[in-house]
mmCIF file with all atom_site columns, N, CA and C in Angstrom:
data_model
loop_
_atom_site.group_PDB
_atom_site.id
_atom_site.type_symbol
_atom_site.label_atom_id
_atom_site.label_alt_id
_atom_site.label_comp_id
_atom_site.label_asym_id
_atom_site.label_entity_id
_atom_site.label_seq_id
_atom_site.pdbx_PDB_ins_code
_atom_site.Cartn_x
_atom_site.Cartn_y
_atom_site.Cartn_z
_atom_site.occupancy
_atom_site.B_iso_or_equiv
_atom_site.pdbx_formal_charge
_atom_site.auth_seq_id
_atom_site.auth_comp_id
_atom_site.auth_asym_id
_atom_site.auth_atom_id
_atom_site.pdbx_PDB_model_num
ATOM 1   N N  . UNK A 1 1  ? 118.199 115.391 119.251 1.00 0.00 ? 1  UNK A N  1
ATOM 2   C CA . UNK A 1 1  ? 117.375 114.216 119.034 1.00 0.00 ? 1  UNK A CA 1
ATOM 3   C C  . UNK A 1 1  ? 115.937 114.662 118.791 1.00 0.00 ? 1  UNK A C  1
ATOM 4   N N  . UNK A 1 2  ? 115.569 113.904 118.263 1.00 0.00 ? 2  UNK A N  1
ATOM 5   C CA . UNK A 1 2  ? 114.145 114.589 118.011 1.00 0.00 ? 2  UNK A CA 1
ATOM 6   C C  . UNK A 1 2  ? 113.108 113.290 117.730 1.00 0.00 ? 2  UNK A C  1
ATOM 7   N N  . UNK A 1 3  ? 111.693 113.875 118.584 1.00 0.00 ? 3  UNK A N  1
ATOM 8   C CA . UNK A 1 3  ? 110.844 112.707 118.559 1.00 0.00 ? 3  UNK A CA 1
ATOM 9   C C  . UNK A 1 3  ? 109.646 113.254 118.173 1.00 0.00 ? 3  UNK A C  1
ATOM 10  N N  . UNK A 1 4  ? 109.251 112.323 117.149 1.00 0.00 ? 4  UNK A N  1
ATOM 11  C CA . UNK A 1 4  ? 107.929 112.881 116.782 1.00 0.00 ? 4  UNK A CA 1
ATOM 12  C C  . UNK A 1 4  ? 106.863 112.939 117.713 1.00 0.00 ? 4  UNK A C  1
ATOM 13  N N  . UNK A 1 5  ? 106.010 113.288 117.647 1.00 0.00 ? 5  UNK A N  1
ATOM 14  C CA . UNK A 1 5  ? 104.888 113.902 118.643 1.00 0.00 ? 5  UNK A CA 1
ATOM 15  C C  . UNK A 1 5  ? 104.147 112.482 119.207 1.00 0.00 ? 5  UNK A C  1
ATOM 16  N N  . UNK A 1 6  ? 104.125 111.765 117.853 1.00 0.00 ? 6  UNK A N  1
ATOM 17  C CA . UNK A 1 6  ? 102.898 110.492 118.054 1.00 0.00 ? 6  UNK A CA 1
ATOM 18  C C  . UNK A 1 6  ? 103.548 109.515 119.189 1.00 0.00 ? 6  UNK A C  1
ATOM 19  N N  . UNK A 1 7  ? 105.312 109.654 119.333 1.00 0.00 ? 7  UNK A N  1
ATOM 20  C CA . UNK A 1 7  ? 105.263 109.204 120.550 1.00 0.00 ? 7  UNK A CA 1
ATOM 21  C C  . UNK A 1 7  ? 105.897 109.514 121.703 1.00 0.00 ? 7  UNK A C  1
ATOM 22  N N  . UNK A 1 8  ? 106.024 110.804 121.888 1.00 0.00 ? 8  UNK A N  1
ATOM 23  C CA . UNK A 1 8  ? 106.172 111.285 123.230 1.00 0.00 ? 8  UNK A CA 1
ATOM 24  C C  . UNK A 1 8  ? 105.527 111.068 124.475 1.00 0.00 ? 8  UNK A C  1
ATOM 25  N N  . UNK A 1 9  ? 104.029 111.432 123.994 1.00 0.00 ? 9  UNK A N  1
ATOM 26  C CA . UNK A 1 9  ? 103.310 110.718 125.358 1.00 0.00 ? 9  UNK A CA 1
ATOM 27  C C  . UNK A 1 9  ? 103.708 109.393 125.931 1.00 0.00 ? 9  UNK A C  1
ATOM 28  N N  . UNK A 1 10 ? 103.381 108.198 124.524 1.00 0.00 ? 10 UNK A N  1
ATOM 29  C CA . UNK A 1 10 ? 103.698 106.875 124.620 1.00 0.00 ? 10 UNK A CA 1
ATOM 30  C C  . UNK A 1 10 ? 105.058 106.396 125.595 1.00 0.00 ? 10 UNK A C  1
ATOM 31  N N  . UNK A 1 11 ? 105.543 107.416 125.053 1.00 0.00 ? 11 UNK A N  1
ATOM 32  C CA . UNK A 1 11 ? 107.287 106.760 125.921 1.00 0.00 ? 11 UNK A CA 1
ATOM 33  C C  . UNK A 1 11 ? 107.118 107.545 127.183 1.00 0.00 ? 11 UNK A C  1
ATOM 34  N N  . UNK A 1 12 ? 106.804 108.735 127.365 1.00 0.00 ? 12 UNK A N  1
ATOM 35  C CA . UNK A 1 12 ? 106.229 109.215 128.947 1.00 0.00 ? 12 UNK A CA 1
ATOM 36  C C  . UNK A 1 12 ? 105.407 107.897 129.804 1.00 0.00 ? 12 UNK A C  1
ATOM 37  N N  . UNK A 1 13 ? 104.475 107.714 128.916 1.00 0.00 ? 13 UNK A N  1
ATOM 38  C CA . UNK A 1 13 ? 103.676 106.628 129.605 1.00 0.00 ? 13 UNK A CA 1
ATOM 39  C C  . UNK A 1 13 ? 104.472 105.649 130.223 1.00 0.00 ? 13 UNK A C  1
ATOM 40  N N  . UNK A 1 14 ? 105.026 104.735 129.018 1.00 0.00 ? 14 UNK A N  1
ATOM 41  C CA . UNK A 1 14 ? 105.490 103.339 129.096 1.00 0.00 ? 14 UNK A CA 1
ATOM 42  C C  . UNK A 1 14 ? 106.831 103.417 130.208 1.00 0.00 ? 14 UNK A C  1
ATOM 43  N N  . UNK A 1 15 ? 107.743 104.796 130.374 1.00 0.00 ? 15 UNK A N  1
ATOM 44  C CA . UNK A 1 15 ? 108.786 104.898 130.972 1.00 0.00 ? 15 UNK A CA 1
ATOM 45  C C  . UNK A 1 15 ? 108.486 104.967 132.196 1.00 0.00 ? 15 UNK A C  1
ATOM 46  N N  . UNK A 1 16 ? 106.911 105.192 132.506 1.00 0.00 ? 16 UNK A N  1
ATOM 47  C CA . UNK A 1 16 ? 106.708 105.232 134.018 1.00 0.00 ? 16 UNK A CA 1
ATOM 48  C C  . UNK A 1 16 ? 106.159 104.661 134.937 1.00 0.00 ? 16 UNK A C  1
ATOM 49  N N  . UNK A 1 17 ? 105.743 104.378 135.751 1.00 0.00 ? 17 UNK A N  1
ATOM 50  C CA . UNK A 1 17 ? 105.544 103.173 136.776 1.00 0.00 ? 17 UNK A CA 1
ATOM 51  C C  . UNK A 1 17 ? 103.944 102.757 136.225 1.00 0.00 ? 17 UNK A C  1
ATOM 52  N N  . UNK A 1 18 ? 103.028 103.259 135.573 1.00 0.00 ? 18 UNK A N  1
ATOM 53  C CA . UNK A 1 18 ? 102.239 102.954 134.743 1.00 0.00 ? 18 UNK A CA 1
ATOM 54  C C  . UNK A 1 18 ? 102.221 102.163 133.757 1.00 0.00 ? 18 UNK A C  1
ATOM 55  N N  . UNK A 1 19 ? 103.731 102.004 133.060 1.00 0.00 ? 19 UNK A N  1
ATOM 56  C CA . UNK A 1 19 ? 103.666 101.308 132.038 1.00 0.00 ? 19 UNK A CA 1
ATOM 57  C C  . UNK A 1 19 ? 103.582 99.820  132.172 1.00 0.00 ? 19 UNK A C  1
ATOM 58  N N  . UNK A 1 20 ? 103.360 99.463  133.129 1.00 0.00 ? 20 UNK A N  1
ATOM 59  C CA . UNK A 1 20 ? 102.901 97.934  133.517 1.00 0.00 ? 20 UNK A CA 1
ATOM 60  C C  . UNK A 1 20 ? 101.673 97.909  133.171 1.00 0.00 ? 20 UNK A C  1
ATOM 61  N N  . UNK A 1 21 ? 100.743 98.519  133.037 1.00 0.00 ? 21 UNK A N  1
ATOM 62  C CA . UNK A 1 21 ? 99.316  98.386  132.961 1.00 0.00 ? 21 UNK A CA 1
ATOM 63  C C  . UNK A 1 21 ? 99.041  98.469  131.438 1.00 0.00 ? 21 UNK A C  1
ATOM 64  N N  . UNK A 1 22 ? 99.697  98.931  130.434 1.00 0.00 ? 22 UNK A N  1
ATOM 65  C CA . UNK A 1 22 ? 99.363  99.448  129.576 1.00 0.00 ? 22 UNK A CA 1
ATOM 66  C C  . UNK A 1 22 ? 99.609  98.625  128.339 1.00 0.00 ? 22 UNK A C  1
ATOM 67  N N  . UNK A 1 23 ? 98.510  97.725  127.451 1.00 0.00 ? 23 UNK A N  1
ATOM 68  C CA . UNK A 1 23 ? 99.342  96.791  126.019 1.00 0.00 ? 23 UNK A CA 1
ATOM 69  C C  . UNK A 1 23 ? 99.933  97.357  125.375 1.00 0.00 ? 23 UNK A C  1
ATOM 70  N N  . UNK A 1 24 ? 100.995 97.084  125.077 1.00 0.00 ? 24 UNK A N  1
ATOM 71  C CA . UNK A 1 24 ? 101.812 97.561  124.478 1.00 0.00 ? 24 UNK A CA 1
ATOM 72  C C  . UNK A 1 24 ? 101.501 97.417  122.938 1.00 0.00 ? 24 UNK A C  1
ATOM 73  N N  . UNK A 1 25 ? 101.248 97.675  121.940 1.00 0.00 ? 25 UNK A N  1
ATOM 74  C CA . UNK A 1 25 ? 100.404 97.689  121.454 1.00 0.00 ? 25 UNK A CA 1
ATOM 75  C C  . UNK A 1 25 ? 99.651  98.691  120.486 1.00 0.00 ? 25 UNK A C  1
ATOM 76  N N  . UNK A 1 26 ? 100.682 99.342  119.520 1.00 0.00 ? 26 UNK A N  1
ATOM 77  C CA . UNK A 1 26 ? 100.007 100.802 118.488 1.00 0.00 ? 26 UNK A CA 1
ATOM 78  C C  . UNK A 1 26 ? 98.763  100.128 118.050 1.00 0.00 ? 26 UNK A C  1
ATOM 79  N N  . UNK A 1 27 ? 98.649  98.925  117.487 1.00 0.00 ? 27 UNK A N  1
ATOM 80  C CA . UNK A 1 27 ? 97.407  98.605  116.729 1.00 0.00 ? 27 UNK A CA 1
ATOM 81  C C  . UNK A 1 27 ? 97.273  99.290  115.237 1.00 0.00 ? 27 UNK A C  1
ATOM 82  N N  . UNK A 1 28 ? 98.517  99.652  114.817 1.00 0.00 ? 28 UNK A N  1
ATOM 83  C CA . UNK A 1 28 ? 98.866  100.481 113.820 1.00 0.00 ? 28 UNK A CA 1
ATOM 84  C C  . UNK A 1 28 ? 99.604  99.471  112.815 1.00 0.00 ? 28 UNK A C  1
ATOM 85  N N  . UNK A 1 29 ? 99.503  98.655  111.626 1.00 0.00 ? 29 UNK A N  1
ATOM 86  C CA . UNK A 1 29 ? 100.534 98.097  110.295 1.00 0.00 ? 29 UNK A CA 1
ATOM 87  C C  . UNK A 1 29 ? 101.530 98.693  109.997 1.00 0.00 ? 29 UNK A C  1
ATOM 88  N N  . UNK A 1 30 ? 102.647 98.559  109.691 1.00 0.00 ? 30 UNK A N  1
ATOM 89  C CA . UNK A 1 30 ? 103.518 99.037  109.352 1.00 0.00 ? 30 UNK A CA 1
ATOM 90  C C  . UNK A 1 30 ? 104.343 98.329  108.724 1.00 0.00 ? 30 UNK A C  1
ATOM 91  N N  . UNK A 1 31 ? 104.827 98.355  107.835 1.00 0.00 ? 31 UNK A N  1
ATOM 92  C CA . UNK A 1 31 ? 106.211 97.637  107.334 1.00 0.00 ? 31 UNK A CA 1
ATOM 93  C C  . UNK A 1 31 ? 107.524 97.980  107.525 1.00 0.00 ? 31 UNK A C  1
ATOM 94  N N  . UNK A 1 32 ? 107.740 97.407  108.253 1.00 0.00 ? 32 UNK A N  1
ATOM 95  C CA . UNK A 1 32 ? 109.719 98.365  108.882 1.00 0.00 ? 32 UNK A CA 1
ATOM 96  C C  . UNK A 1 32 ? 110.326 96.880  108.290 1.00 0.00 ? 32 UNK A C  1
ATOM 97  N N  . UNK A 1 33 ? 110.058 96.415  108.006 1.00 0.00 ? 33 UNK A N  1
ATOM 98  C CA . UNK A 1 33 ? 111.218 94.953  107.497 1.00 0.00 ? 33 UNK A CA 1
ATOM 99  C C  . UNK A 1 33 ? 111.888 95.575  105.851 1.00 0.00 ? 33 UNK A C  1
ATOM 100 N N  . UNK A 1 34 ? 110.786 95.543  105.119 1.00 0.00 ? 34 UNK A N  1
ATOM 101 C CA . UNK A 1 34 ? 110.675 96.077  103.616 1.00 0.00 ? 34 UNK A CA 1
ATOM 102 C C  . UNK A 1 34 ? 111.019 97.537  103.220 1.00 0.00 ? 34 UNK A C  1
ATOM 103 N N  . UNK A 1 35 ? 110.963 98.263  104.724 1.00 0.00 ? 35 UNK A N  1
ATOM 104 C CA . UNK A 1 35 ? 111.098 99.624  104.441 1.00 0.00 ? 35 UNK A CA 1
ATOM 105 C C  . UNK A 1 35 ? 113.175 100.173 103.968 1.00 0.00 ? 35 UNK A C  1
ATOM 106 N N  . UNK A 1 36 ? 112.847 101.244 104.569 1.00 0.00 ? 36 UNK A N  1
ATOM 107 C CA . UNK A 1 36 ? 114.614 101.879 104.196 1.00 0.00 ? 36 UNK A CA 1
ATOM 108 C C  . UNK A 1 36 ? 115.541 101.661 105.452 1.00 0.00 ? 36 UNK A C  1
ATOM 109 N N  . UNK A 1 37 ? 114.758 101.280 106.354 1.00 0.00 ? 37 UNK A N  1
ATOM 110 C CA . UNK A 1 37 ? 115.089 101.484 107.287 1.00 0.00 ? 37 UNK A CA 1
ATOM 111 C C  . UNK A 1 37 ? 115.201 102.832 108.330 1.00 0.00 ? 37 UNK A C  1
ATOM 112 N N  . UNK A 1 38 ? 115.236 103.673 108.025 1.00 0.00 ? 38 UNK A N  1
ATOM 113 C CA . UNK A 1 38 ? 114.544 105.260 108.356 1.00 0.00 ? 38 UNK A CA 1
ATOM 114 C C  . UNK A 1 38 ? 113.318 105.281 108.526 1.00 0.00 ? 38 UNK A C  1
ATOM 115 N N  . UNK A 1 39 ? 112.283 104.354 107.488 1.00 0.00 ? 39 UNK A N  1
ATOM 116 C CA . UNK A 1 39 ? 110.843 104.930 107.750 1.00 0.00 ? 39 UNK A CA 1
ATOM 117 C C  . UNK A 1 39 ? 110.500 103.325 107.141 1.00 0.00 ? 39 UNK A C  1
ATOM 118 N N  . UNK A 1 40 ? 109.125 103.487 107.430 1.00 0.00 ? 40 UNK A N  1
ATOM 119 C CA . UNK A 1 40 ? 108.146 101.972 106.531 1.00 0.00 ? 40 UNK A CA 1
ATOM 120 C C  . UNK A 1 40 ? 108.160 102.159 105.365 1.00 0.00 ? 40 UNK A C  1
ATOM 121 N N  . UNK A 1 41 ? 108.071 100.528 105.043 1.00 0.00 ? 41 UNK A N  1
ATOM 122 C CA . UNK A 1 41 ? 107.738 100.624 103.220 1.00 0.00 ? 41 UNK A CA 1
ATOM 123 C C  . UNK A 1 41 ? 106.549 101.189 103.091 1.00 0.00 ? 41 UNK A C  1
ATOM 124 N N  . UNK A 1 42 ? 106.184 101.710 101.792 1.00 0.00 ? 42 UNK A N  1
ATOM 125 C CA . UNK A 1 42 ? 105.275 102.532 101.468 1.00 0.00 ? 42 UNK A CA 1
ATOM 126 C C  . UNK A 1 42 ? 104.074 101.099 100.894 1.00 0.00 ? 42 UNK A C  1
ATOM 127 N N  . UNK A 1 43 ? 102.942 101.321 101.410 1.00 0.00 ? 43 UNK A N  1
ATOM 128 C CA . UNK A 1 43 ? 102.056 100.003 101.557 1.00 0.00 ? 43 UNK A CA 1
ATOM 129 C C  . UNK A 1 43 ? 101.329 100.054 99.716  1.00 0.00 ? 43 UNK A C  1
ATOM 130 N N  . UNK A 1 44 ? 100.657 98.747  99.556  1.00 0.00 ? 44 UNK A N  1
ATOM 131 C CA . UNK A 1 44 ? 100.735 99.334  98.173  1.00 0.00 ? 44 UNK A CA 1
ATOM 132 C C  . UNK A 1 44 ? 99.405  97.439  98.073  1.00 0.00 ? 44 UNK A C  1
ATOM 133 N N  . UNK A 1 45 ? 98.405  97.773  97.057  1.00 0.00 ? 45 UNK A N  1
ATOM 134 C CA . UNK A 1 45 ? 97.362  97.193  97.142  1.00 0.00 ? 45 UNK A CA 1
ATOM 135 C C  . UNK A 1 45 ? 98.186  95.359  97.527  1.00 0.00 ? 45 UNK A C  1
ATOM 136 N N  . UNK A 1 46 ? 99.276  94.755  96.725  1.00 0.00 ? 46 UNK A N  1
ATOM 137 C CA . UNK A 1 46 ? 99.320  93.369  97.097  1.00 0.00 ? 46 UNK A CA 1
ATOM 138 C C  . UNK A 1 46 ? 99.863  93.384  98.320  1.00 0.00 ? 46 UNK A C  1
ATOM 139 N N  . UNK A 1 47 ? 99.769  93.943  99.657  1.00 0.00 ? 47 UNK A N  1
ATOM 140 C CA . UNK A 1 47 ? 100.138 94.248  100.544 1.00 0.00 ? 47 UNK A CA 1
ATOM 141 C C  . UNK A 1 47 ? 99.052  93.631  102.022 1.00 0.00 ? 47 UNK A C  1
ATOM 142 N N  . UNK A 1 48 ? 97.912  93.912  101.305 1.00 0.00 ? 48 UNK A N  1
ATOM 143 C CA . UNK A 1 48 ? 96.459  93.634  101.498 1.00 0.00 ? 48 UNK A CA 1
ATOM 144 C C  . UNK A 1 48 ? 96.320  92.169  102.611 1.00 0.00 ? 48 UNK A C  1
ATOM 145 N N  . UNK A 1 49 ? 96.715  91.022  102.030 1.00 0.00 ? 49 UNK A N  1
ATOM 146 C CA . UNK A 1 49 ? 96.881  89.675  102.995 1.00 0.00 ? 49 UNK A CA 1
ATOM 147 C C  . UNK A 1 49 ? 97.523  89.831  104.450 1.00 0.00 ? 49 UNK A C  1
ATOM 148 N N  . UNK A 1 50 ? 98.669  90.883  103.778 1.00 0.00 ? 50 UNK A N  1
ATOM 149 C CA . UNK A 1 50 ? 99.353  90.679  105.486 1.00 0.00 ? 50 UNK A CA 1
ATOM 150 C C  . UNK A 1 50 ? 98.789  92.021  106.457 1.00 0.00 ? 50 UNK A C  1
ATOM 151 N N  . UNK A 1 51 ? 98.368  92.899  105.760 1.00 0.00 ? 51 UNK A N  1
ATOM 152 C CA . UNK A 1 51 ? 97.556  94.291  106.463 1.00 0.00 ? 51 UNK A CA 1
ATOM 153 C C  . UNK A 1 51 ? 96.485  93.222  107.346 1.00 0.00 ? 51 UNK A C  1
ATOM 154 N N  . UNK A 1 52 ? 95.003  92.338  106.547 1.00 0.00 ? 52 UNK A N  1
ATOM 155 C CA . UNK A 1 52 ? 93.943  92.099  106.897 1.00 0.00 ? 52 UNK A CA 1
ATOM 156 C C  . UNK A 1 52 ? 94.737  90.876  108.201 1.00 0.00 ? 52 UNK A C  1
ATOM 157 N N  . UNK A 1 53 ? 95.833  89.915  107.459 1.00 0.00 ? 53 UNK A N  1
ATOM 158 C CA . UNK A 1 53 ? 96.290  88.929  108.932 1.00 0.00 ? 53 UNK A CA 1
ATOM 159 C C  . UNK A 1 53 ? 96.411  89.486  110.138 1.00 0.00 ? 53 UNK A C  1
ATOM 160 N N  . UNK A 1 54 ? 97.746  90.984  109.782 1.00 0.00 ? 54 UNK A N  1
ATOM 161 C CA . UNK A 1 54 ? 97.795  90.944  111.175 1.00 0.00 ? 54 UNK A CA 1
ATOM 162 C C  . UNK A 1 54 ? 97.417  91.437  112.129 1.00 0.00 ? 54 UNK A C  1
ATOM 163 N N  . UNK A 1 55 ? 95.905  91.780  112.608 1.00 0.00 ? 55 UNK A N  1
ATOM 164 C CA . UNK A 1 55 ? 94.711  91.985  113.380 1.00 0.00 ? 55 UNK A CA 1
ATOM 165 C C  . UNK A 1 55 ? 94.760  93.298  113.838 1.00 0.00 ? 55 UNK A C  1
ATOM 166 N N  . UNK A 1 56 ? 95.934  94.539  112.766 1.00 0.00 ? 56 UNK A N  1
ATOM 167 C CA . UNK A 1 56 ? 95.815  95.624  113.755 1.00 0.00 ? 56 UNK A CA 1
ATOM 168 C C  . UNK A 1 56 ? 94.698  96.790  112.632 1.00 0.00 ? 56 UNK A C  1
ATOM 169 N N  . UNK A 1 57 ? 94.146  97.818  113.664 1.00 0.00 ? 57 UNK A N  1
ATOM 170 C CA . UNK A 1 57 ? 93.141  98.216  113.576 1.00 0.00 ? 57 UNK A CA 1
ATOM 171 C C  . UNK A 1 57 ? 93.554  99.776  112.001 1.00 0.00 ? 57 UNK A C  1
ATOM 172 N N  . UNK A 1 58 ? 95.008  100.275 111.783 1.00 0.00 ? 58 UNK A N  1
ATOM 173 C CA . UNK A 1 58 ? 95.262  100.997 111.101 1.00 0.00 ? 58 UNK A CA 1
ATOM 174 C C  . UNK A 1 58 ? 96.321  100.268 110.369 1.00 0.00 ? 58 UNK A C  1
ATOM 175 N N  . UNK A 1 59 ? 96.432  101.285 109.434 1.00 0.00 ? 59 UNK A N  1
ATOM 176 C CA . UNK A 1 59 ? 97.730  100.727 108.238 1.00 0.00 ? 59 UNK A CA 1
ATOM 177 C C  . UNK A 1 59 ? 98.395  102.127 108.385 1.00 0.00 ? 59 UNK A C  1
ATOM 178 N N  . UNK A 1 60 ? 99.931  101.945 108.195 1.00 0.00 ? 60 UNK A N  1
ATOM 179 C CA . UNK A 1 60 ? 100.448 103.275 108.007 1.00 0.00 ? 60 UNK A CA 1
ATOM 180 C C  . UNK A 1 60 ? 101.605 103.369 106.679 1.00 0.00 ? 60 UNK A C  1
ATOM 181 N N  . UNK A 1 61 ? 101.375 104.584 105.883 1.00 0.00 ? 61 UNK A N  1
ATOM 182 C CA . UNK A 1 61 ? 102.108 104.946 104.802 1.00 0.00 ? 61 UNK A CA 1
ATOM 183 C C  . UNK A 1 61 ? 101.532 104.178 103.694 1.00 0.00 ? 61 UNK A C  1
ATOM 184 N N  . UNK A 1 62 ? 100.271 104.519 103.436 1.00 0.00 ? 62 UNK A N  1
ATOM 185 C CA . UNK A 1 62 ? 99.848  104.193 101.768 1.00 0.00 ? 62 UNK A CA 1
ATOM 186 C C  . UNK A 1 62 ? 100.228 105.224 100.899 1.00 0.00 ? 62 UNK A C  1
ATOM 187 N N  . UNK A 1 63 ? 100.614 104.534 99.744  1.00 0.00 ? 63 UNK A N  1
ATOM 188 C CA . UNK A 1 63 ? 101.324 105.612 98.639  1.00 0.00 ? 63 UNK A CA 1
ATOM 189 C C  . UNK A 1 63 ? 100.619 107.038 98.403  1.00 0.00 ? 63 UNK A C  1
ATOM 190 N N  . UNK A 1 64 ? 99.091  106.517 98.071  1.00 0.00 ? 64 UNK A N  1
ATOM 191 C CA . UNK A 1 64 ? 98.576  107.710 97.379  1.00 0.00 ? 64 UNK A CA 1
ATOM 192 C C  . UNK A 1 64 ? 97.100  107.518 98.016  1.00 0.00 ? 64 UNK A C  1
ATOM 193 N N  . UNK A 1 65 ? 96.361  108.490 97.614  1.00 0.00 ? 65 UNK A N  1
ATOM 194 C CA . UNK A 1 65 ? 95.184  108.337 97.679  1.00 0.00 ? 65 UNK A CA 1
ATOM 195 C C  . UNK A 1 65 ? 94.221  107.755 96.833  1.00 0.00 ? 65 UNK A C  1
ATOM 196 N N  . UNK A 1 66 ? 94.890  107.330 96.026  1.00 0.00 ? 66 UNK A N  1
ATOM 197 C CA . UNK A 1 66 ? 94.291  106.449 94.816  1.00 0.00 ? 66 UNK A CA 1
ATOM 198 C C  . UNK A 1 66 ? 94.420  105.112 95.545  1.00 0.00 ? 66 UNK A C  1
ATOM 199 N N  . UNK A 1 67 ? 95.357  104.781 96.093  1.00 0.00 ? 67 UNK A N  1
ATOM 200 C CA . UNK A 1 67 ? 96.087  103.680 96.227  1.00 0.00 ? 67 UNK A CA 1
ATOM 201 C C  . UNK A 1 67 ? 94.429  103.498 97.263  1.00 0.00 ? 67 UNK A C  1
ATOM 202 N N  . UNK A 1 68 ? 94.839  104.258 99.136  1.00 0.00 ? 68 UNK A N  1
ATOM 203 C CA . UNK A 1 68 ? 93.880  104.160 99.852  1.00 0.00 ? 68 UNK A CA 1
ATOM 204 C C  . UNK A 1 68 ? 92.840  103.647 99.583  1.00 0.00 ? 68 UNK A C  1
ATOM 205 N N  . UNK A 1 69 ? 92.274  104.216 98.700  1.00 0.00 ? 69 UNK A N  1
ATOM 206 C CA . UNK A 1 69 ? 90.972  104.006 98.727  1.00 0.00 ? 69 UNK A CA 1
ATOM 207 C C  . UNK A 1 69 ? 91.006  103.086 98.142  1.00 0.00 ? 69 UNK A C  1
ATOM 208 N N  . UNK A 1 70 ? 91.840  102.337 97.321  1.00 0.00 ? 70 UNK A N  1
ATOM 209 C CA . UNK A 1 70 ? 91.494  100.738 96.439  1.00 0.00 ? 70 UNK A CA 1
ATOM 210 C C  . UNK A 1 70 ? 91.758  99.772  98.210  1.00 0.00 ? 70 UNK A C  1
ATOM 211 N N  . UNK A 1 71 ? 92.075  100.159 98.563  1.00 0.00 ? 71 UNK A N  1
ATOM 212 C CA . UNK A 1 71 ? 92.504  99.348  100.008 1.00 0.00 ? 71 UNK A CA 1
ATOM 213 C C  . UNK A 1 71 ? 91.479  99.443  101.233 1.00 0.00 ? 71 UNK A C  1
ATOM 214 N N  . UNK A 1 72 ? 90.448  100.554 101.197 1.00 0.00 ? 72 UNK A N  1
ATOM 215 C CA . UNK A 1 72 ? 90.038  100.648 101.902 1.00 0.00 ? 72 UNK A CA 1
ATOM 216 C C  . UNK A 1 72 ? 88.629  99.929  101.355 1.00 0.00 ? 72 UNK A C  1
ATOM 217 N N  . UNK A 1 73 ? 88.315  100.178 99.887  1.00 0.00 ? 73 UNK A N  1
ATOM 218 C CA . UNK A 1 73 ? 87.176  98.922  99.388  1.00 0.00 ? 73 UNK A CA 1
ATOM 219 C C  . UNK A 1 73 ? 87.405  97.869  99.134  1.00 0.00 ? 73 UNK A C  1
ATOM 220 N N  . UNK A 1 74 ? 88.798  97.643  99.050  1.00 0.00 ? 74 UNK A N  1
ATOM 221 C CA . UNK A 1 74 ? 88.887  95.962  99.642  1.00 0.00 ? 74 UNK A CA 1
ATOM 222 C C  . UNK A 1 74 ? 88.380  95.374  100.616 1.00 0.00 ? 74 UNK A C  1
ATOM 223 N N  . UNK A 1 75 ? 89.110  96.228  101.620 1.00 0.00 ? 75 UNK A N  1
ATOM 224 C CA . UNK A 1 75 ? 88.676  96.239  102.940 1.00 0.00 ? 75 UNK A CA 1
ATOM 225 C C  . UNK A 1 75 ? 87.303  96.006  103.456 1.00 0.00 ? 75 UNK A C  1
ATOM 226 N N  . UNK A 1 76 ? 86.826  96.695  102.692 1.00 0.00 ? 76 UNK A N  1
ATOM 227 C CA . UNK A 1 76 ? 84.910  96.994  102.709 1.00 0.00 ? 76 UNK A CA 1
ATOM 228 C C  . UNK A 1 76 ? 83.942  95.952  102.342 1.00 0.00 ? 76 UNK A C  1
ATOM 229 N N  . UNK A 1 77 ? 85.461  95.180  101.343 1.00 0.00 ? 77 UNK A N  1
ATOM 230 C CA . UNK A 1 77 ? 84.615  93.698  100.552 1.00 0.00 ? 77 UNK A CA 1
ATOM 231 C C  . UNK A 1 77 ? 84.730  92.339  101.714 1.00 0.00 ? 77 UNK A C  1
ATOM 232 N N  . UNK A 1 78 ? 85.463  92.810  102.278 1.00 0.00 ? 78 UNK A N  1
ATOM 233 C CA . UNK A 1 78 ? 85.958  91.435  103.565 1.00 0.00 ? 78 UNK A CA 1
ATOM 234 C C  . UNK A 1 78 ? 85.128  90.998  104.720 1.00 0.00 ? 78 UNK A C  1
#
């Protein structure tokens, strides 16, 4: 089995008598509905409405770096 790094701590945390205290809560976008199911859909500029709705602080898996940065001066325009 294998777990990526980003959440090992997290599940250490949350699995332990600590994890009552803690929001649960990446604060990270993601699309797992649209995705492959293995991983998120890959985010892509008309994507933008539901990134800025849903109040979290990162986006994860933009295509390119072209892409980013049209997303991140959107972003900049808001």
């Amino acid at each position: 089995m294998a777990i990526p790094e980003e959440f090992f701590f997290q599940n250490i945390i949350m699995d332990s008598p600590y994890g009552e205290f803690v929001v649960n809560d990446s604060l990270i976008y993601d699309d797992w509905e649209n995705g492959n199911g293995a991983s998120p859909a890959v985010l892509r500029l008309d994507d933008m409405k539901r990134i800025e709705s849903s109040g979290k602080l990162f986006a994860r898996k933009i295509c390119d770096l072209e892409m980013a940065n049209s997303i991140l001066s959107e972003l900049d325009n808001t």
